[in-house]
Every structure is written in C-alpha cells, then in structure tokens.
Amino acid sequence: MSEPTTASQPEEQPAADRGSNRSHRPASTAFKNFVMSQWAPRTELDLEPSPAAPYTAARRAALSERLPGKRLVVPAGSLKPRSNDTDYRFRPHSAFAHLTGLGTDQEPDAVLVLHPVEEGSGDGGSNHHAVLYVRPLAPRDNEEFYADARYGEFWVGARPSLADVESLTGIEARHVDELGDALAKDLGDGGVQLLVVSGADDAVEALVEELRLEAGLQDEEGLTDEALVEATSELRLVKDEYEIAQMREAVARTIEGFEAVVRALPRALGHRRGERVVETTFDGHARLEGNAVGYETIAASGEHATTLHWIRNDGKVRSGDVLLLDGGVEVDSLYTADITRSLPVDGEYTEVQRKIYQAVLDAADAAFAVARPGARFRDVHAAAMEVIAARLEEWGFLPDGVTAEQALSDEGQQHRRWMVHGTSHHLGLDVHDCAQARRELYLDGVLEPGMVFTIEPGLYFKADDLAVPEEFRGIGVRIEDDVLITEDGNENLSAALPRRPEDVEAWMASLRA
Ligand code: GLY
Ligand code: MN
C-alpha cells in the first residue's frame, strides 16, 4: 500500500513529487462525487468515560496548583516517519497520556492546553481550564476521508469526533485548527506566559516560539519550559490508585509472557536464531494481551547476557546457557512492567551459575529490606552494592589488596566492573519513568507510599574477562522485580514470578511437563 496520488502525471516531474510514483488516485469529478456519496450515517461511538478520568482531573489540578497563571501546553506528539512515507505506530507522549488518560495510539497531533483562569475558578476549583485540541474525524464530503493516508478513514479507520473525545476524557474538546488562536490569547504586556512540554512535538514548539516572539516574550525572565517538563515528570513520582492497578495488570501480563517463553524454549533451542524465538514469543504476547512491549525486549543467551541492553537478539540459545530475559508488557493505558529473569535453558542451574545467581538474589533481597517509606532512593542501591562487593571479595575477584569496604568507597568502586548499571529506576508510563525529576526528589529523594520502581542487581562476567576464573566467564545474571512502596514497607508486584533458584527450576519444570 502506498499513498494515493493524482492520476495525471506532468511531463516534467519535479523530484519532490516522485514519492508519488507508486499508485494512482483517480482525480475525476465523477470519482470524487461517487466516492463521497451513499454512505449510511455514521454510528456514534458512544464512548464510556474512561475509568482514568477522575484521576486525570486530580493530576491536572495538581499541575495547576504548581504553575498558576501560566498557559501550559502538553502535546501528544505527531506521527513519526519510519521510512519515507510510512509511519511508526503512534504512541502519545507520556505527560499527555498521564494528564488525559488517553492511551494506545490516541491521538496524533492532539494538544492538551491548561488555560489559566482566575485563581480557584478553574476546573474543580483549580487555577486552569483544560481544553483538548484534536484533529477530529473528517466528514465523508471531505477529501481527507478517502485521500489522506495519514488521517483518512479509508486508510487508518474512523477516529473519534470531538464529542467522543469529550465523553472519553471529561475534557472540553476543540478542533486543532483553533490551537494557534487559543495559544495567542492575552500573551505579552504582563499577560499570560506560555510553557510547553518540549521534546513531544516540534511543530507545536515552533508555534509557541513564534507566538512568544510576536508577543515580545522571548526574553522574559521567569519560568522556562523546563519547569513544566520537570513538573509533569515529578507529578508521576507517586502513583495513584488507578496507576497502581494498571501496574498490577502490566506485571500480570508480563508474567504470562515469561511463561510463554519457557514453553517456547524447545523451539528456541532448535532454531538458528533462538533468541528471536524468545523475543517474538514475548513480544507477540505483549501485542495480544497489551498495547505493545514497554521497551525493546532483551533476549540474551549465554555470553550475550553480559551485554546490558542486548536487543539485537539474533543469537543461538544453547544447551547449558543462562538465558537473560528482560521484558515488559505495556498495557493499553501505556503503563509498563519491567521484569528480568535469568533462566537455565536446560531447566537447572550449574554450580557456578547458581553461585552467581544466589549472589545477585542476595543483593536484591538486601535492597528489598531497606525499601520503605523514609529511606532514600539511593539507599536501595547502596544495600545491593554491599552484597555484590562482599561476594566479589569472597571470591577473590577484587584487585589485590582491595577490600569490599574500600571498593564501596567513592574512590574505589572496583566491584562495579561487573555491574555498571544502577539498581533501580522509577517505573510507570515510561520504563525509566520520572526521568526529568530533580535529583533531590529522585536519586536523593525519600521513598513514599505509592512510588513504584525496579530492583535489578546483576553480575556480568564477559567471555574475555581475565580478572575472573574461566568458569565464571560468559555468564550474565540479572534479577529484576517491580516494587511498590507501601505504608509500612514494600510489596513486590512481580513476586508471582519465581525468584529463588530452586523455585525457578520447579516453575520451569511445571511449564515444560
Ligand atoms: N529493562 C531495561 C532497563 O531498565 O534499562
Ligand atoms: Mn529496568
């Protein structure tokens, strides 16, 4: 399939037009009249309000509280070309999804704007009134209907009308053509200041920049777009009830994906690219039971497991390997899990594999033991590192004369040769969620009930690592769970997926029986 073009080709075809060489769209009046006629009335989609709607209203109110008097612009983003005129499947920007509750592929080019109003007189007593500017479904007498390969109903299906968007989100919806005028209103001369979430939509950012220039606002002191980006990221550090339910769902679907992979291991073992059997089994499950994967699946067998983000996944799965599978199902609301298990391909760990696995598990357990309200995010990593450094000292892998204690000091850190990544990251709409939060709230932040993050220590011994005995080489182990901070400690959301080596073995045996 390719984009429709007009039938008549000029003698001299400019290079810019040559992308349209592939197909012919009839241009006759007879065709146009006929294709736009004789359609039954559109049936209303009759969308129920999203269960997320009350929660997104509260999130918008929290943002409003933080940035009163500013016009806040949160784009969904636009379609991105994958190659020439074919686009990637659309995924809205996470700040937009968080504040509107829209998920899956909703809605390219939409923009949420929080318009400042007199303090306390906005939505739900907030300081803003929210409007969603969207590109609604075009009527059948509009050429878009049959001729627009990006937006037309013939090409991508019926999109929601403005009324549909309003019922779904509980937010007033307007045509995106009104966006420019709406953003320009009352700018300058001590009037409204515009802040836009950067990195989501170049065209909206350019529009905001142009409006600022016109209004003489470009040199104005005060808040920058970064303040909005930071606010939308920090707003997600503590998850609400709805988000936690979505995370539970994402974890449950992910665990099923791991089960499907274990069942597919015999096929992986017999395939020249066994890692792809693992990847496609997991990704197929994610697409069937959720929206997609939350990030590219890491299916790394044997030595590949020592490459932290091995996503090429084109290697063999060999008998005797440990297979590291790091995958997350993203559900339709776009919340994702992020879980890793390191599985013995034959169903049982060898002695040395078990030794490494147990060290990583002990590090994870130490991290779980300190993950509670009042602790700092960085304490979780520190607890895991103490165990990792102690095991490496015990095994004699640290350089001569270096103790675990010395390695743990800022000047040491030799143990990190075998685990260069961090132990934890926040998790939610983005796999690495809340990434624009300030350091004092993230790395140096204090844990609070409702926070969700990973605990994922690992040990990776490369095949050519001369600092470790030969039997350790070519083995990578990571154990990653998704953790919810509760009032009095934590809950391992992914606890239903076995972690202890003997439990992993029994679970694999039960699935392969
Ligand atoms: N699971 C991949 C990562 O956390 O980077
Ligand atoms: Mn992770």
Coordinates of C-alpha atoms and ligand atoms in Angstrom, one line a residue:
M1 CA 0.0 0.0 0.0
S2 CA 1.2 3.4 -0.7
E3 CA 0.0 7.0 -0.5
P4 CA -2.7 7.9 -3.0
T5 CA -1.6 10.2 -5.8
T6 CA -3.3 12.1 -8.6
A7 CA -3.8 10.2 -11.9
S8 CA -2.4 12.7 -14.3
Q9 CA 1.4 12.9 -14.2
P10 CA 3.1 16.0 -15.5
E11 CA 5.6 15.6 -18.3
E12 CA 8.4 17.0 -16.2
Q13 CA 8.0 15.5 -12.8
P14 CA 9.8 17.5 -10.0
A15 CA 11.9 15.4 -7.7
A16 CA 9.7 16.4 -4.7
D17 CA 6.7 14.7 -6.4
R18 CA 8.4 11.4 -7.2
G19 CA 7.4 9.9 -3.9
S20 CA 4.0 9.6 -5.5
N21 CA 5.2 7.2 -8.3
R22 CA 3.7 4.1 -6.8
S23 CA 0.0 4.4 -7.2
H24 CA -2.8 6.3 -8.9
R25 CA -5.7 8.1 -7.3
P26 CA -8.4 8.9 -9.7
A27 CA -8.9 12.7 -9.9
S28 CA -12.1 12.8 -12.0
T29 CA -15.1 14.6 -10.7
A30 CA -17.2 11.5 -11.4
F31 CA -14.9 9.5 -9.0
K32 CA -15.0 12.2 -6.3
N33 CA -18.8 12.6 -6.4
F34 CA -19.3 8.9 -6.2
V35 CA -16.7 8.0 -3.5
M36 CA -18.1 10.7 -1.2
S37 CA -21.8 9.6 -1.6
Q38 CA -24.1 6.8 -0.5
W39 CA -22.7 6.1 3.0
A40 CA -25.0 5.2 5.8
P41 CA -25.0 7.8 8.7
R42 CA -22.0 7.3 11.0
T43 CA -22.9 5.4 14.1
E44 CA -21.9 7.2 17.3
L45 CA -19.0 5.6 19.0
D46 CA -20.9 6.2 22.3
L47 CA -17.7 6.1 24.3
E48 CA -18.0 5.5 28.0
P49 CA -16.0 7.8 30.2
S50 CA -12.5 6.4 30.8
P51 CA -12.0 5.0 34.4
A52 CA -8.9 7.1 34.4
A53 CA -11.0 10.4 34.1
P54 CA -11.4 11.2 37.8
Y55 CA -7.7 10.6 38.4
T56 CA -6.5 12.6 35.4
A57 CA -8.7 15.5 36.7
A58 CA -6.8 15.4 40.0
R59 CA -3.4 15.2 38.2
R60 CA -4.3 18.3 36.2
A61 CA -5.4 20.1 39.4
A62 CA -2.0 19.3 41.0
L63 CA -0.2 20.7 38.0
S64 CA -2.4 23.7 38.0
E65 CA -1.6 24.3 41.7
R66 CA 2.1 24.2 40.9
L67 CA 2.1 26.6 37.9
P68 CA -0.7 29.1 38.4
G69 CA -1.1 31.9 35.9
K70 CA 0.8 30.1 33.1
R71 CA -0.7 28.6 29.9
L72 CA 0.5 25.0 29.9
V73 CA 0.9 23.2 26.6
V74 CA 1.2 19.4 26.6
P75 CA 1.4 17.9 23.1
A76 CA 0.6 14.3 22.4
G77 CA 3.2 14.4 19.6
S78 CA 2.9 13.7 15.9
L79 CA 3.3 10.7 13.7
K80 CA 6.9 9.9 13.0
P81 CA 8.1 8.6 9.7
R82 CA 9.7 5.2 9.9
S83 CA 10.9 5.2 6.3
N84 CA 9.8 7.6 3.6
D85 CA 6.0 7.9 3.8
T86 CA 5.4 5.1 6.3
D87 CA 5.0 6.0 9.9
Y88 CA 5.8 4.2 13.2
R89 CA 2.7 3.2 15.2
F90 CA 1.7 6.2 17.2
R91 CA 2.3 6.4 20.9
P92 CA 1.4 9.6 22.8
H93 CA 3.9 11.4 24.9
S94 CA 3.7 10.1 28.5
A95 CA 3.0 13.5 30.0
F96 CA 0.0 13.8 27.7
A97 CA -1.2 10.3 28.5
H98 CA -0.8 11.0 32.2
L99 CA -2.9 14.2 32.1
T100 CA -5.6 13.0 29.7
G101 CA -5.9 9.2 30.3
L102 CA -5.6 8.6 26.6
G103 CA -3.5 5.5 25.7
T104 CA -2.9 3.1 22.8
D105 CA -2.5 5.2 19.7
Q106 CA -4.6 8.2 20.8
E107 CA -4.4 10.8 19.4
P108 CA -1.7 12.1 17.0
D109 CA -1.4 15.9 16.8
A110 CA -3.6 16.4 19.8
V111 CA -2.6 19.1 22.3
L112 CA -3.8 19.5 25.9
V113 CA -3.8 23.1 27.0
L114 CA -4.4 24.2 30.5
H115 CA -5.6 27.8 30.2
P116 CA -5.0 30.0 33.2
V117 CA -8.1 31.5 34.8
E118 CA -8.7 33.5 38.0
E119 CA -7.3 31.5 40.9
G120 CA -9.7 28.9 42.2
S121 CA -12.2 29.4 39.4
G122 CA -11.0 26.7 37.1
D123 CA -11.8 23.0 36.7
G124 CA -12.7 21.6 40.1
G125 CA -11.7 24.8 41.8
S126 CA -8.2 24.8 40.2
N127 CA -6.4 27.6 38.5
H128 CA -6.8 26.4 35.0
H129 CA -9.4 25.3 32.5
A130 CA -8.3 22.3 30.3
V131 CA -9.1 22.1 26.6
L132 CA -8.0 19.2 24.3
Y133 CA -7.3 20.3 20.8
V134 CA -7.7 17.3 18.5
R135 CA -7.9 16.5 14.8
P136 CA -11.4 15.0 14.7
L137 CA -12.8 12.6 12.2
A138 CA -13.4 14.4 8.9
P139 CA -16.9 14.2 7.3
R140 CA -17.3 12.0 4.2
D141 CA -17.6 15.0 2.0
N142 CA -14.1 16.0 2.8
E143 CA -11.3 14.6 0.6
E144 CA -9.4 13.5 3.8
F145 CA -12.0 10.7 4.1
Y146 CA -10.6 8.7 1.2
A147 CA -7.4 10.6 0.1
D148 CA -5.3 11.2 3.2
A149 CA -3.2 8.2 4.0
R150 CA -2.2 9.5 7.4
Y151 CA -5.5 10.6 8.8
G152 CA -8.3 9.5 6.4
E153 CA -10.9 7.0 7.4
F154 CA -10.3 4.9 4.3
W155 CA -6.6 4.5 5.4
V156 CA -6.4 4.4 9.1
G157 CA -10.0 3.9 10.2
A158 CA -12.5 6.2 11.9
R159 CA -11.0 8.5 14.6
P160 CA -13.1 9.9 17.4
S161 CA -15.2 13.0 17.0
L162 CA -14.9 16.0 19.3
A163 CA -17.9 14.7 21.3
D164 CA -16.3 11.2 21.6
V165 CA -13.1 12.8 23.0
E166 CA -15.1 14.8 25.5
S167 CA -17.1 11.8 26.7
L168 CA -14.0 9.7 27.0
T169 CA -11.8 12.1 28.8
G170 CA -14.1 14.5 30.5
I171 CA -12.1 17.4 29.0
E172 CA -13.6 20.0 26.7
A173 CA -12.5 19.2 23.1
R174 CA -11.9 21.6 20.2
H175 CA -10.6 21.3 16.7
V176 CA -6.8 21.5 16.5
D177 CA -7.2 24.3 13.9
E178 CA -8.2 26.6 16.8
L179 CA -4.9 25.9 18.7
G180 CA -3.0 28.9 17.3
D181 CA -5.6 31.5 18.3
A182 CA -6.1 29.8 21.6
L183 CA -2.4 29.9 22.5
A184 CA -2.0 33.5 21.3
K185 CA -4.8 34.9 23.5
D186 CA -3.7 37.6 26.0
L187 CA 0.0 37.0 25.5
G188 CA 2.6 39.7 26.4
D189 CA 2.4 43.0 28.2
G190 CA 2.4 41.4 31.6
G191 CA -0.2 38.9 30.3
V192 CA -0.1 35.2 30.0
Q193 CA 3.2 33.3 29.8
L194 CA 3.3 30.1 27.6
L195 CA 5.1 26.9 28.8
V196 CA 5.3 23.9 26.5
V197 CA 6.4 20.3 27.2
S198 CA 9.5 20.2 25.0
G199 CA 10.5 17.1 23.0
A200 CA 7.0 16.0 22.2
D201 CA 6.0 17.9 19.0
D202 CA 8.4 20.1 17.0
A203 CA 5.5 21.9 15.2
V204 CA 3.8 22.9 18.4
E205 CA 7.1 24.0 19.9
A206 CA 7.8 26.1 16.8
L207 CA 4.3 27.6 17.1
V208 CA 4.8 28.5 20.7
E209 CA 8.2 30.1 19.9
E210 CA 6.7 32.1 17.1
L211 CA 3.9 33.4 19.4
R212 CA 6.4 34.3 22.1
L213 CA 8.4 36.3 19.5
E214 CA 5.3 38.1 18.3
A215 CA 4.3 38.9 21.8
G216 CA 7.9 40.0 22.8
L217 CA 8.0 37.3 25.4
Q218 CA 11.2 35.5 24.3
D219 CA 13.5 37.4 26.7
E220 CA 11.1 37.4 29.7
E221 CA 12.6 36.4 33.0
G222 CA 10.9 33.6 34.9
L223 CA 9.9 30.1 34.4
T224 CA 11.1 28.1 31.3
D225 CA 9.7 25.1 29.5
E226 CA 12.0 23.0 31.8
A227 CA 9.8 24.0 34.7
L228 CA 6.8 22.3 33.0
V229 CA 8.8 19.3 31.9
E230 CA 10.1 18.9 35.5
A231 CA 6.6 19.3 36.9
T232 CA 5.0 16.7 34.6
S233 CA 7.7 14.3 35.5
E234 CA 7.7 14.9 39.2
L235 CA 3.9 14.6 39.3
R236 CA 4.4 10.9 38.4
L237 CA 6.8 10.0 41.2
V238 CA 3.9 8.9 43.4
K239 CA 1.3 6.7 41.6
D240 CA -2.4 7.0 42.3
E241 CA -4.8 4.1 42.9
Y242 CA -5.6 3.8 39.2
E243 CA -2.0 3.8 38.2
I244 CA -1.1 1.1 40.7
A245 CA -4.0 -1.1 39.3
Q246 CA -2.6 -0.6 35.8
M247 CA 0.9 -1.6 37.0
R248 CA -0.5 -4.7 38.5
E249 CA -2.1 -5.5 35.2
A250 CA 1.1 -4.9 33.3
V251 CA 3.0 -7.1 35.7
A252 CA 0.4 -9.9 35.4
R253 CA 0.5 -9.8 31.6
T254 CA 4.3 -9.8 31.7
I255 CA 4.5 -12.9 33.9
E256 CA 2.3 -14.7 31.3
G257 CA 4.8 -13.6 28.7
F258 CA 7.6 -15.2 30.6
E259 CA 5.6 -18.4 30.9
A260 CA 5.1 -18.4 27.2
V261 CA 8.8 -18.1 26.6
V262 CA 9.6 -21.0 28.9
R263 CA 7.1 -23.1 26.9
A264 CA 8.8 -22.0 23.7
L265 CA 12.3 -22.9 24.8
P266 CA 12.5 -26.3 23.0
R267 CA 11.8 -24.4 19.8
A268 CA 14.4 -21.7 20.7
L269 CA 17.0 -24.4 21.2
G270 CA 16.4 -25.8 17.8
H271 CA 16.5 -22.5 15.9
R272 CA 19.5 -20.8 14.3
R273 CA 18.3 -17.6 15.9
G274 CA 16.9 -18.9 19.1
E275 CA 16.9 -15.5 20.8
R276 CA 14.4 -14.3 18.2
V277 CA 12.1 -17.2 19.2
V278 CA 12.3 -15.8 22.7
E279 CA 11.8 -12.2 21.6
T280 CA 8.9 -12.9 19.3
T281 CA 7.1 -15.1 21.8
F282 CA 7.3 -12.4 24.4
D283 CA 6.5 -9.5 22.0
G284 CA 3.6 -11.4 20.4
H285 CA 2.1 -12.0 23.9
A286 CA 2.6 -8.3 24.6
R287 CA 0.8 -7.3 21.5
L288 CA -2.0 -9.8 22.0
E289 CA -2.7 -9.0 25.7
G290 CA -1.5 -5.4 25.9
N291 CA -0.7 -2.5 23.7
A292 CA 2.9 -3.4 23.0
V293 CA 6.2 -4.0 24.8
G294 CA 7.2 -1.1 27.0
Y295 CA 10.7 -1.2 25.6
E296 CA 12.7 -3.4 23.3
T297 CA 12.9 -6.9 24.8
I298 CA 16.3 -8.1 25.8
A299 CA 16.6 -11.8 24.9
A300 CA 20.2 -12.6 25.7
S301 CA 21.5 -16.1 25.9
G302 CA 24.9 -17.2 27.1
E303 CA 27.6 -14.6 26.7
H304 CA 25.1 -12.1 25.2
A305 CA 23.6 -11.8 28.7
T306 CA 26.7 -9.8 29.6
T307 CA 25.7 -7.0 27.2
L308 CA 23.3 -5.0 29.3
H309 CA 21.0 -3.9 26.5
W310 CA 21.3 -6.7 24.1
I311 CA 18.3 -6.1 21.8
R312 CA 19.7 -7.5 18.5
N313 CA 18.6 -10.9 19.8
D314 CA 19.9 -12.8 16.8
G315 CA 22.0 -15.4 18.7
K316 CA 21.5 -19.1 19.4
V317 CA 20.1 -20.4 22.6
R318 CA 22.4 -23.2 23.6
S319 CA 22.0 -26.1 26.0
G320 CA 23.9 -25.1 29.2
D321 CA 23.2 -21.3 28.7
V322 CA 21.6 -19.0 31.1
L323 CA 19.0 -17.0 29.2
L324 CA 18.5 -13.5 30.4
L325 CA 15.0 -12.3 29.5
D326 CA 14.3 -8.6 30.3
G327 CA 10.8 -7.8 29.1
G328 CA 7.8 -5.7 30.0
V329 CA 4.2 -5.7 28.6
E330 CA 2.8 -2.2 28.2
V331 CA -1.0 -2.3 28.7
D332 CA -3.4 -0.1 26.7
S333 CA -3.2 2.7 29.3
L334 CA 0.6 2.7 28.4
Y335 CA 1.8 1.6 31.9
T336 CA 4.6 -0.9 31.6
A337 CA 6.2 -3.6 33.7
D338 CA 10.0 -4.2 33.6
I339 CA 11.0 -7.6 34.8
T340 CA 14.1 -9.7 34.3
R341 CA 14.7 -13.4 35.0
S342 CA 17.9 -15.3 34.2
L343 CA 16.8 -18.8 33.3
P344 CA 18.8 -22.0 33.0
V345 CA 18.0 -23.2 29.4
D346 CA 18.2 -26.8 30.5
G347 CA 15.9 -26.3 33.5
E348 CA 18.7 -26.5 36.1
Y349 CA 21.5 -24.1 37.0
T350 CA 25.0 -25.4 37.0
E351 CA 27.0 -25.0 40.2
V352 CA 28.8 -21.8 39.1
Q353 CA 25.6 -20.4 37.6
R354 CA 23.8 -21.0 40.9
K355 CA 26.6 -19.3 42.8
I356 CA 26.3 -16.2 40.7
Y357 CA 22.5 -16.3 40.8
Q358 CA 22.5 -16.6 44.6
A359 CA 24.8 -13.6 45.0
V360 CA 22.5 -11.4 42.8
L361 CA 19.4 -12.7 44.6
D362 CA 21.0 -11.8 48.0
A363 CA 21.8 -8.3 46.7
A364 CA 18.2 -7.9 45.5
D365 CA 16.9 -9.2 48.9
A366 CA 19.1 -6.7 50.7
A367 CA 17.7 -3.9 48.5
F368 CA 14.1 -5.0 49.3
A369 CA 14.9 -5.0 53.0
V370 CA 15.6 -1.2 53.0
A371 CA 12.9 -0.1 50.5
R372 CA 10.4 1.5 52.8
P373 CA 8.9 5.0 53.5
G374 CA 11.5 7.3 54.8
A375 CA 14.5 5.6 53.3
R376 CA 16.3 7.3 50.4
F377 CA 16.1 6.0 46.9
R378 CA 19.9 5.8 46.9
D379 CA 19.9 3.5 50.0
V380 CA 18.3 0.8 47.9
H381 CA 21.2 0.8 45.5
A382 CA 23.7 1.0 48.4
A383 CA 22.3 -2.1 50.1
A384 CA 22.6 -4.1 46.9
M385 CA 26.1 -2.9 46.3
E386 CA 27.2 -4.0 49.8
V387 CA 26.3 -7.6 49.0
I388 CA 27.8 -7.5 45.5
A389 CA 31.1 -6.1 46.8
A390 CA 31.2 -8.7 49.7
R391 CA 30.7 -11.6 47.3
L392 CA 33.3 -10.4 44.9
E393 CA 35.8 -10.0 47.7
E394 CA 34.9 -13.5 49.0
W395 CA 35.5 -14.9 45.5
G396 CA 38.8 -13.1 45.3
F397 CA 37.8 -11.0 42.2
L398 CA 38.6 -7.5 43.6
P399 CA 42.2 -6.3 42.8
D400 CA 44.9 -7.4 45.2
G401 CA 44.7 -5.7 48.5
V402 CA 41.3 -4.1 47.8
T403 CA 38.6 -5.0 50.4
A404 CA 34.9 -4.8 49.8
E405 CA 34.8 -1.8 52.1
Q406 CA 37.4 0.0 50.1
A407 CA 35.7 -0.9 46.9
L408 CA 32.4 0.6 48.2
S409 CA 34.1 4.0 48.9
D410 CA 33.8 6.7 46.2
E411 CA 37.5 6.4 45.4
G412 CA 37.2 2.6 44.9
Q413 CA 34.1 1.2 43.0
Q414 CA 36.1 -1.7 41.6
H415 CA 33.2 -4.0 42.1
R416 CA 31.2 -2.0 39.5
R417 CA 33.3 -3.6 36.8
W418 CA 30.7 -6.4 37.0
M419 CA 27.6 -4.3 37.4
V420 CA 28.0 -0.9 35.8
H421 CA 24.3 0.0 35.9
G422 CA 22.2 1.3 38.8
T423 CA 20.0 -1.0 40.9
S424 CA 16.7 0.9 40.5
H425 CA 14.7 3.3 38.4
H426 CA 11.2 4.6 38.7
L427 CA 8.6 2.8 36.5
G428 CA 5.3 3.7 35.1
L429 CA 4.2 5.2 31.8
D430 CA 7.9 5.3 30.8
V431 CA 10.1 2.3 31.6
H432 CA 12.5 4.8 33.0
D433 CA 9.8 7.0 34.5
C434 CA 10.1 10.5 36.0
A435 CA 13.4 10.9 34.3
Q436 CA 13.2 14.7 34.4
A437 CA 12.5 14.9 38.1
R438 CA 15.1 16.9 40.1
R439 CA 17.9 14.9 41.8
E440 CA 16.7 15.8 45.3
L441 CA 13.4 14.1 44.5
Y442 CA 14.8 11.1 42.6
L443 CA 18.3 9.9 43.4
D444 CA 18.4 11.8 46.7
G445 CA 14.7 11.6 47.2
V446 CA 12.9 10.0 50.2
L447 CA 10.7 7.0 49.4
E448 CA 7.0 7.5 49.8
P449 CA 4.0 5.1 49.7
G450 CA 2.8 4.9 46.1
M451 CA 6.2 5.0 44.5
V452 CA 6.9 2.2 42.0
F453 CA 10.4 1.3 40.9
T454 CA 12.6 -1.6 39.9
I455 CA 15.1 -3.5 42.0
E456 CA 17.5 -5.1 39.5
P457 CA 21.0 -6.0 40.5
G458 CA 23.1 -8.2 38.3
L459 CA 26.6 -9.6 37.7
Y460 CA 28.0 -9.9 34.3
F461 CA 31.2 -11.8 33.5
K462 CA 32.3 -11.3 29.9
A463 CA 33.8 -14.2 28.0
D464 CA 37.2 -12.4 27.7
D465 CA 37.3 -11.1 31.3
L466 CA 40.8 -12.1 32.5
A467 CA 40.0 -10.8 36.0
V468 CA 37.8 -13.8 36.8
P469 CA 38.3 -17.6 36.7
E470 CA 37.4 -19.2 33.4
E471 CA 34.3 -21.0 34.8
F472 CA 32.7 -17.6 35.5
R473 CA 33.3 -16.2 32.0
G474 CA 30.4 -15.8 29.6
I475 CA 27.7 -15.8 32.3
G476 CA 25.3 -12.8 32.9
V477 CA 22.6 -12.8 35.6
R478 CA 20.1 -10.1 36.4
I479 CA 17.1 -10.4 38.6
E480 CA 14.6 -7.5 38.2
D481 CA 11.4 -7.0 40.1
D482 CA 8.8 -4.2 40.3
V483 CA 8.3 -2.8 43.7
L484 CA 5.5 -0.7 45.2
I485 CA 6.3 1.3 48.4
T486 CA 3.5 0.8 50.9
E487 CA 2.7 2.5 54.2
D488 CA 4.9 0.2 56.2
G489 CA 7.4 -1.3 53.7
N490 CA 7.1 -2.5 50.2
E491 CA 5.2 -5.0 48.0
N492 CA 7.0 -7.0 45.3
L493 CA 4.5 -6.6 42.5
S494 CA 6.2 -9.3 40.5
A495 CA 6.5 -11.8 43.3
A496 CA 4.3 -14.3 41.4
L497 CA 7.3 -14.9 39.1
P498 CA 9.7 -17.2 40.9
R499 CA 13.0 -15.7 42.0
R500 CA 14.8 -18.3 44.2
P501 CA 16.8 -20.7 42.0
E502 CA 15.0 -23.8 43.2
D503 CA 11.7 -22.1 42.6
V504 CA 12.7 -21.0 39.1
E505 CA 13.7 -24.6 38.3
A506 CA 10.4 -26.0 39.7
W507 CA 8.4 -23.4 37.8
M508 CA 10.2 -24.2 34.5
A509 CA 9.7 -27.9 35.0
S510 CA 6.0 -27.4 35.7
L511 CA 5.6 -25.4 32.4
R512 CA 7.5 -27.9 30.4
A513 CA 5.8 -31.0 31.8
Ligands
GLY1 N1 14.9 -3.1 31.4 C1 15.7 -2.3 30.7 C2 16.2 -1.2 31.6 O1 15.8 -1.0 32.7 O2 17.1 -0.4 31.1
MN2 MN 14.8 -2.0 34.3

